Amino acid sequence: MKQSKDEISNEFQNFCNHVYQTWEFIFNVIKSKACGPKELEEIYRLEEISNHFEASIQDDCIWAISKNEPMANHLRYIVAIINSIKDLERIADYGVSAVRFFVNNSVSDDIRSIIQSILNDALKAMNKIFHAIHNKTAIDSYKECQKIHADFKEKYNHIINKLSGILKRRSAEQIEKLFQGAIIIIKHIERIIDHCSNITENFMFIKESEFFFNKHSKQI
């Protein structure tokens, strides 16, 4: 079982790296203002790789269960991985709509700058969370993610307020065409960190099977 777990862990880490690099590519595209058919083709290629990662890891997890009949902790680990690759795939999905937005619209510098700024913050947060997941205990990575998540929410709220200020200086036509798209992209970027937080929670389940019950009971 240990060999299967190590192989799944390595593949999961590679998936995390790929998702991060996908959004790093998007950031560089936005920053360089070079966004056209070539960049759209590349993001589709990266998304296809993400789909392959998800399918491959899921198959490996199912095979590990059927072959090794894992005990409780190992089984919870596999469940955590299966749940987490769904979050990773969702993060990757958001990238396609981001590139499409910049391909299909002439985005003004002020809006581009706002999206670039929040994405830069998201990349830093994502990198720290993934590093914690792979190098720290579940509880330590969860605690660190909670702090990172809270800090990012503050930056997100600041960006939304800044976007609202720009909105007041635009015509109704510009608002309909660009701002709805910009708000969707910024919301997707916020969701990246939400999904990263989900992943740390998934791994808390390995050591504390009551974690989700306790969390939900506190929210009621």
Short mmCIF file of C-alpha atoms in Angstrom, two decimals:
data_model
loop_
_atom_site.label_atom_id
_atom_site.label_comp_id
_atom_site.label_asym_id
_atom_site.label_seq_id
_atom_site.Cartn_x
_atom_site.Cartn_y
_atom_site.Cartn_z
CA MET A 1 0.00 0.00 0.00
CA LYS A 2 2.88 2.38 0.83
CA GLN A 3 4.23 2.17 -2.74
CA SER A 4 0.79 2.91 -4.19
CA LYS A 5 0.35 5.81 -1.77
CA ASP A 6 3.75 7.27 -2.69
CA GLU A 7 2.98 7.00 -6.41
CA ILE A 8 -0.40 8.68 -5.96
CA SER A 9 1.20 11.39 -3.78
CA ASN A 10 3.84 12.13 -6.41
CA GLU A 11 1.25 12.32 -9.17
CA PHE A 12 -0.93 14.59 -7.04
CA GLN A 13 2.02 16.92 -6.44
CA ASN A 14 2.69 16.99 -10.19
CA PHE A 15 -0.96 17.93 -10.73
CA CYS A 16 -0.65 20.78 -8.21
CA ASN A 17 2.47 22.01 -10.00
CA HIS A 18 0.72 21.85 -13.36
CA VAL A 19 -2.28 23.85 -12.12
CA TYR A 20 0.01 26.50 -10.65
CA GLN A 21 2.03 26.71 -13.89
CA THR A 22 -1.20 27.03 -15.88
CA TRP A 23 -2.20 30.12 -13.95
CA GLU A 24 1.35 31.44 -14.07
CA PHE A 25 1.07 31.21 -17.86
CA ILE A 26 -2.21 33.16 -17.73
CA PHE A 27 -0.63 35.83 -15.54
CA ASN A 28 2.23 36.27 -18.04
CA VAL A 29 -0.26 36.48 -20.90
CA ILE A 30 -2.21 39.23 -19.13
CA LYS A 31 0.96 41.06 -18.16
CA SER A 32 2.43 40.99 -21.68
CA LYS A 33 -0.90 42.01 -23.28
CA ALA A 34 -0.28 39.27 -25.84
CA CYS A 35 -3.49 37.30 -25.94
CA GLY A 36 -4.72 35.78 -29.19
CA PRO A 37 -5.48 32.46 -30.90
CA LYS A 38 -2.04 31.08 -30.03
CA GLU A 39 -2.55 31.70 -26.31
CA LEU A 40 -6.08 30.30 -26.45
CA GLU A 41 -4.78 27.14 -28.11
CA GLU A 42 -2.15 26.80 -25.38
CA ILE A 43 -4.66 27.12 -22.54
CA TYR A 44 -6.79 24.42 -24.16
CA ARG A 45 -3.70 22.21 -24.29
CA LEU A 46 -2.97 22.84 -20.62
CA GLU A 47 -6.59 22.13 -19.74
CA GLU A 48 -6.40 18.82 -21.59
CA ILE A 49 -3.37 17.88 -19.49
CA SER A 50 -5.37 18.75 -16.36
CA ASN A 51 -8.15 16.42 -17.50
CA HIS A 52 -5.60 13.66 -18.01
CA PHE A 53 -4.14 14.20 -14.53
CA GLU A 54 -7.57 13.97 -12.93
CA ALA A 55 -8.55 10.80 -14.80
CA SER A 56 -5.18 9.13 -14.22
CA ILE A 57 -5.05 9.85 -10.48
CA GLN A 58 -8.65 8.74 -10.02
CA ASP A 59 -7.90 5.45 -11.80
CA ASP A 60 -4.80 4.95 -9.62
CA CYS A 61 -6.87 5.56 -6.48
CA ILE A 62 -9.54 3.06 -7.53
CA TRP A 63 -6.85 0.52 -8.38
CA ALA A 64 -5.17 1.03 -4.98
CA ILE A 65 -8.47 0.40 -3.21
CA SER A 66 -9.29 -2.74 -5.19
CA LYS A 67 -5.76 -4.15 -5.01
CA ASN A 68 -4.65 -3.32 -1.46
CA GLU A 69 -7.88 -3.13 0.56
CA PRO A 70 -6.47 -0.19 2.55
CA MET A 71 -7.07 0.33 6.26
CA ALA A 72 -8.87 3.39 7.62
CA ASN A 73 -6.10 6.03 7.40
CA HIS A 74 -4.92 4.92 3.98
CA LEU A 75 -8.50 4.81 2.74
CA ARG A 76 -9.12 8.32 4.05
CA TYR A 77 -5.97 9.47 2.27
CA ILE A 78 -7.29 8.12 -1.02
CA VAL A 79 -10.67 9.77 -0.41
CA ALA A 80 -8.85 13.06 0.30
CA ILE A 81 -6.94 12.76 -2.98
CA ILE A 82 -10.08 11.97 -4.99
CA ASN A 83 -11.87 15.00 -3.53
CA SER A 84 -8.83 17.23 -4.00
CA ILE A 85 -8.27 16.46 -7.68
CA LYS A 86 -11.80 17.72 -8.30
CA ASP A 87 -10.77 21.03 -6.74
CA LEU A 88 -7.59 21.14 -8.83
CA GLU A 89 -9.52 20.45 -12.03
CA ARG A 90 -11.97 23.25 -11.19
CA ILE A 91 -9.08 25.67 -10.67
CA ALA A 92 -7.72 24.70 -14.08
CA ASP A 93 -11.16 25.13 -15.69
CA TYR A 94 -11.31 28.77 -14.62
CA GLY A 95 -8.21 29.48 -16.68
CA VAL A 96 -9.97 28.86 -19.97
CA SER A 97 -12.61 31.53 -19.34
CA ALA A 98 -9.92 34.00 -18.26
CA VAL A 99 -7.99 33.65 -21.51
CA ARG A 100 -11.17 33.74 -23.57
CA PHE A 101 -12.11 37.04 -21.93
CA PHE A 102 -8.84 38.67 -22.96
CA VAL A 103 -8.96 37.14 -26.45
CA ASN A 104 -12.51 38.33 -27.14
CA ASN A 105 -12.31 41.81 -25.59
CA SER A 106 -10.18 44.89 -25.87
CA VAL A 107 -9.45 45.27 -22.16
CA SER A 108 -8.47 48.71 -20.89
CA ASP A 109 -5.25 49.09 -18.93
CA ASP A 110 -7.01 49.92 -15.64
CA ILE A 111 -9.14 46.76 -15.73
CA ARG A 112 -6.18 44.68 -16.89
CA SER A 113 -4.12 46.06 -14.03
CA ILE A 114 -6.78 45.13 -11.46
CA ILE A 115 -7.07 41.55 -12.73
CA GLN A 116 -3.30 41.24 -12.93
CA SER A 117 -2.95 42.49 -9.35
CA ILE A 118 -5.45 40.07 -7.79
CA LEU A 119 -4.06 37.18 -9.84
CA ASN A 120 -0.55 37.98 -8.65
CA ASP A 121 -1.81 37.78 -5.06
CA ALA A 122 -3.63 34.53 -5.83
CA LEU A 123 -0.49 32.95 -7.30
CA LYS A 124 1.51 33.81 -4.19
CA ALA A 125 -1.24 32.39 -1.98
CA MET A 126 -1.58 29.25 -4.10
CA ASN A 127 2.16 28.64 -4.03
CA LYS A 128 2.30 28.93 -0.23
CA ILE A 129 -0.69 26.64 0.26
CA PHE A 130 0.60 23.95 -2.11
CA HIS A 131 4.01 24.11 -0.42
CA ALA A 132 2.36 23.66 2.98
CA ILE A 133 0.25 20.73 1.76
CA HIS A 134 3.31 18.87 0.47
CA ASN A 135 5.71 19.72 3.30
CA LYS A 136 3.71 20.16 6.51
CA THR A 137 1.30 18.17 8.60
CA ALA A 138 -2.40 18.36 7.76
CA ILE A 139 -3.20 20.53 10.78
CA ASP A 140 -0.28 22.92 10.12
CA SER A 141 -1.14 23.29 6.44
CA TYR A 142 -4.80 23.85 7.34
CA LYS A 143 -3.94 26.56 9.88
CA GLU A 144 -1.55 28.27 7.48
CA CYS A 145 -4.14 28.15 4.71
CA GLN A 146 -6.76 29.74 6.96
CA LYS A 147 -4.48 32.73 7.54
CA ILE A 148 -3.53 32.98 3.86
CA HIS A 149 -7.20 32.73 2.90
CA ALA A 150 -8.20 35.51 5.31
CA ASP A 151 -5.43 37.81 4.02
CA PHE A 152 -6.43 37.13 0.44
CA LYS A 153 -10.10 37.92 1.17
CA GLU A 154 -9.04 41.39 2.35
CA LYS A 155 -7.15 41.99 -0.89
CA TYR A 156 -10.10 40.68 -2.89
CA ASN A 157 -12.50 43.08 -1.18
CA HIS A 158 -10.09 45.95 -1.87
CA ILE A 159 -9.97 44.99 -5.56
CA ILE A 160 -13.77 44.86 -5.78
CA ASN A 161 -14.00 48.35 -4.28
CA LYS A 162 -11.38 49.58 -6.74
CA LEU A 163 -13.30 48.05 -9.63
CA SER A 164 -16.47 49.72 -8.40
CA GLY A 165 -14.70 53.09 -8.52
CA ILE A 166 -13.67 52.51 -12.13
CA LEU A 167 -17.21 51.39 -12.93
CA LYS A 168 -18.59 54.82 -12.07
CA ARG A 169 -16.48 56.37 -14.83
CA ARG A 170 -17.70 54.07 -17.62
CA SER A 171 -20.70 54.17 -19.92
CA ALA A 172 -23.55 51.68 -19.70
CA GLU A 173 -22.33 49.97 -22.88
CA GLN A 174 -18.82 49.55 -21.51
CA ILE A 175 -20.18 48.24 -18.24
CA GLU A 176 -22.28 45.59 -19.96
CA LYS A 177 -19.50 44.47 -22.29
CA LEU A 178 -16.43 44.50 -20.06
CA PHE A 179 -17.24 44.77 -16.40
CA GLN A 180 -19.48 41.73 -16.20
CA GLY A 181 -16.67 39.69 -17.71
CA ALA A 182 -14.06 41.30 -15.48
CA ILE A 183 -16.10 40.62 -12.36
CA ILE A 184 -16.53 36.97 -13.36
CA ILE A 185 -12.76 36.58 -13.87
CA ILE A 186 -11.99 38.21 -10.52
CA LYS A 187 -14.58 35.97 -8.84
CA HIS A 188 -12.98 32.92 -10.45
CA ILE A 189 -9.60 34.02 -9.12
CA GLU A 190 -11.11 34.30 -5.65
CA ARG A 191 -12.52 30.79 -6.03
CA ILE A 192 -9.00 29.48 -6.71
CA ILE A 193 -8.09 30.13 -3.09
CA ASP A 194 -11.43 28.71 -1.91
CA HIS A 195 -10.59 25.46 -3.70
CA CYS A 196 -7.08 25.45 -2.24
CA SER A 197 -8.67 25.80 1.19
CA ASN A 198 -10.94 22.85 0.38
CA ILE A 199 -7.87 20.75 -0.34
CA THR A 200 -6.32 21.45 3.06
CA GLU A 201 -9.64 20.53 4.65
CA ASN A 202 -9.72 17.28 2.67
CA PHE A 203 -6.39 16.27 4.20
CA MET A 204 -7.58 17.16 7.70
CA PHE A 205 -10.10 14.35 7.21
CA ILE A 206 -7.26 11.78 7.23
CA LYS A 207 -6.35 12.35 10.86
CA GLU A 208 -9.64 13.76 12.11
CA SER A 209 -12.55 11.89 10.58
CA GLU A 210 -14.99 14.09 12.53
CA PHE A 211 -13.49 17.30 11.09
CA PHE A 212 -16.29 18.05 8.61
CA PHE A 213 -19.01 17.20 11.12
CA ASN A 214 -17.45 19.56 13.67
CA LYS A 215 -16.98 22.29 11.09
CA HIS A 216 -20.56 22.12 9.85
CA SER A 217 -22.01 22.00 13.36
CA LYS A 218 -20.20 25.24 14.19
CA GLN A 219 -21.72 26.91 11.12
CA ILE A 220 -25.29 26.00 12.07
#
